[in-house]
Short mmCIF file of C-alpha atoms in Angstrom, two decimals:
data_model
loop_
_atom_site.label_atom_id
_atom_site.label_comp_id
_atom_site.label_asym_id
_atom_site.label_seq_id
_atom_site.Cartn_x
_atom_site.Cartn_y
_atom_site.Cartn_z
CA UNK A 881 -14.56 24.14 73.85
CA UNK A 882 -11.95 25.45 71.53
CA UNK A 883 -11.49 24.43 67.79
CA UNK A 884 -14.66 25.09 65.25
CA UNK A 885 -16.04 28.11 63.23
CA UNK A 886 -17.55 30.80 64.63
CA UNK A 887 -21.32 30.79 63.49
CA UNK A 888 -22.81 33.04 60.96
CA UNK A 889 -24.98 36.20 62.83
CA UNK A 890 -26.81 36.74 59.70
CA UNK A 891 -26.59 33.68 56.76
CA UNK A 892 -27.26 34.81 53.72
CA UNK A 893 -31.00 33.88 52.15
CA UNK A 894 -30.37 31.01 50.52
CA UNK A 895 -28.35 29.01 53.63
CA UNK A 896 -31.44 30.31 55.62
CA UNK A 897 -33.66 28.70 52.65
CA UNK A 898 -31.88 25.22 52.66
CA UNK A 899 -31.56 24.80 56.29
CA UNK A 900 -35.67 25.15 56.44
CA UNK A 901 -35.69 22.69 53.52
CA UNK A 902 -33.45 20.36 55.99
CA UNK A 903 -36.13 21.09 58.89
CA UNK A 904 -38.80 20.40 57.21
CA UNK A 905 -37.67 16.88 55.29
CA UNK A 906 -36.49 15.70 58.90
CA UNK A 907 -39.75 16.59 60.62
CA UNK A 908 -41.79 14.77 57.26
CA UNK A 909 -39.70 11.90 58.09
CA UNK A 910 -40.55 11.88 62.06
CA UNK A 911 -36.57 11.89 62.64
CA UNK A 912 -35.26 14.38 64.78
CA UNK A 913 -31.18 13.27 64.80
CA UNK A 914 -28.89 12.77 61.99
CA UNK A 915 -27.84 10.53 60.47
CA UNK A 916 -31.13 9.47 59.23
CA UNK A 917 -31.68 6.67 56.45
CA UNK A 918 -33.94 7.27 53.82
CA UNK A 919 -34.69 5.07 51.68
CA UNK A 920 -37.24 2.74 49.47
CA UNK A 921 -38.66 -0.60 50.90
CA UNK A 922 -39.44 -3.40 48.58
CA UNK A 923 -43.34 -1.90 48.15
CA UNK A 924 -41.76 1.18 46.83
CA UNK A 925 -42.49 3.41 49.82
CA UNK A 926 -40.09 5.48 51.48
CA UNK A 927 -38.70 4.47 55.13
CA UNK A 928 -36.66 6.50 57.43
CA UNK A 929 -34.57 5.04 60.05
CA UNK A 930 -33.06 7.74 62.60
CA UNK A 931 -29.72 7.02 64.38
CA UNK A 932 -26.70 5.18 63.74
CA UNK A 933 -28.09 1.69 62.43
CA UNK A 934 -24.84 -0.08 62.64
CA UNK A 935 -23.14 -2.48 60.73
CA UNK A 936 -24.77 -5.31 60.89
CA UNK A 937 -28.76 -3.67 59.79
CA UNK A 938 -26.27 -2.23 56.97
CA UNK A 939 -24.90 -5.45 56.51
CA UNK A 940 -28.56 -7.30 55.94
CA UNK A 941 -29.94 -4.01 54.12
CA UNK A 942 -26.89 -4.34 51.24
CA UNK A 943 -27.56 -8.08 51.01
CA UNK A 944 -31.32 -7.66 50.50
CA UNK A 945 -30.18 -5.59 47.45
CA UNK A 946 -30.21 -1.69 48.62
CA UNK A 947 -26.92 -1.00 48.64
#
């Protein structure tokens, strides 16, 4: 491939720090992909949805009133 960044061989602490913070929340939410939805149901627990959802679960989500 051409293009990108090259990677970091040694990220400072705190990028090391966040990144685990990133592991972990995906793992908690049993999603291993991005993008992942997070968000409240109508009982006030939290839902993930992993993947793309596409327009049309967005569409019904907004019109339930999430969005």
């Amino acid at each position: 491939e051409q293009g990108g960044i090259d990677g970091l061989k040694s990220p400072p602490p705190e990028v090391t720090t966040y990144l685990q913070k990133h592991l972990d929340l995906m793992s908690a939410s049993g999603s291993h992909s991005t993008p992942t939805l997070i968000f409240p149901t109508s009982n006030g627990k939290w839902q993930a949805r992993p993947g793309n959802p596409g327009r049309e679960w967005l569409a019904t989500f907004s019109e339930q009133g999430h969005g």
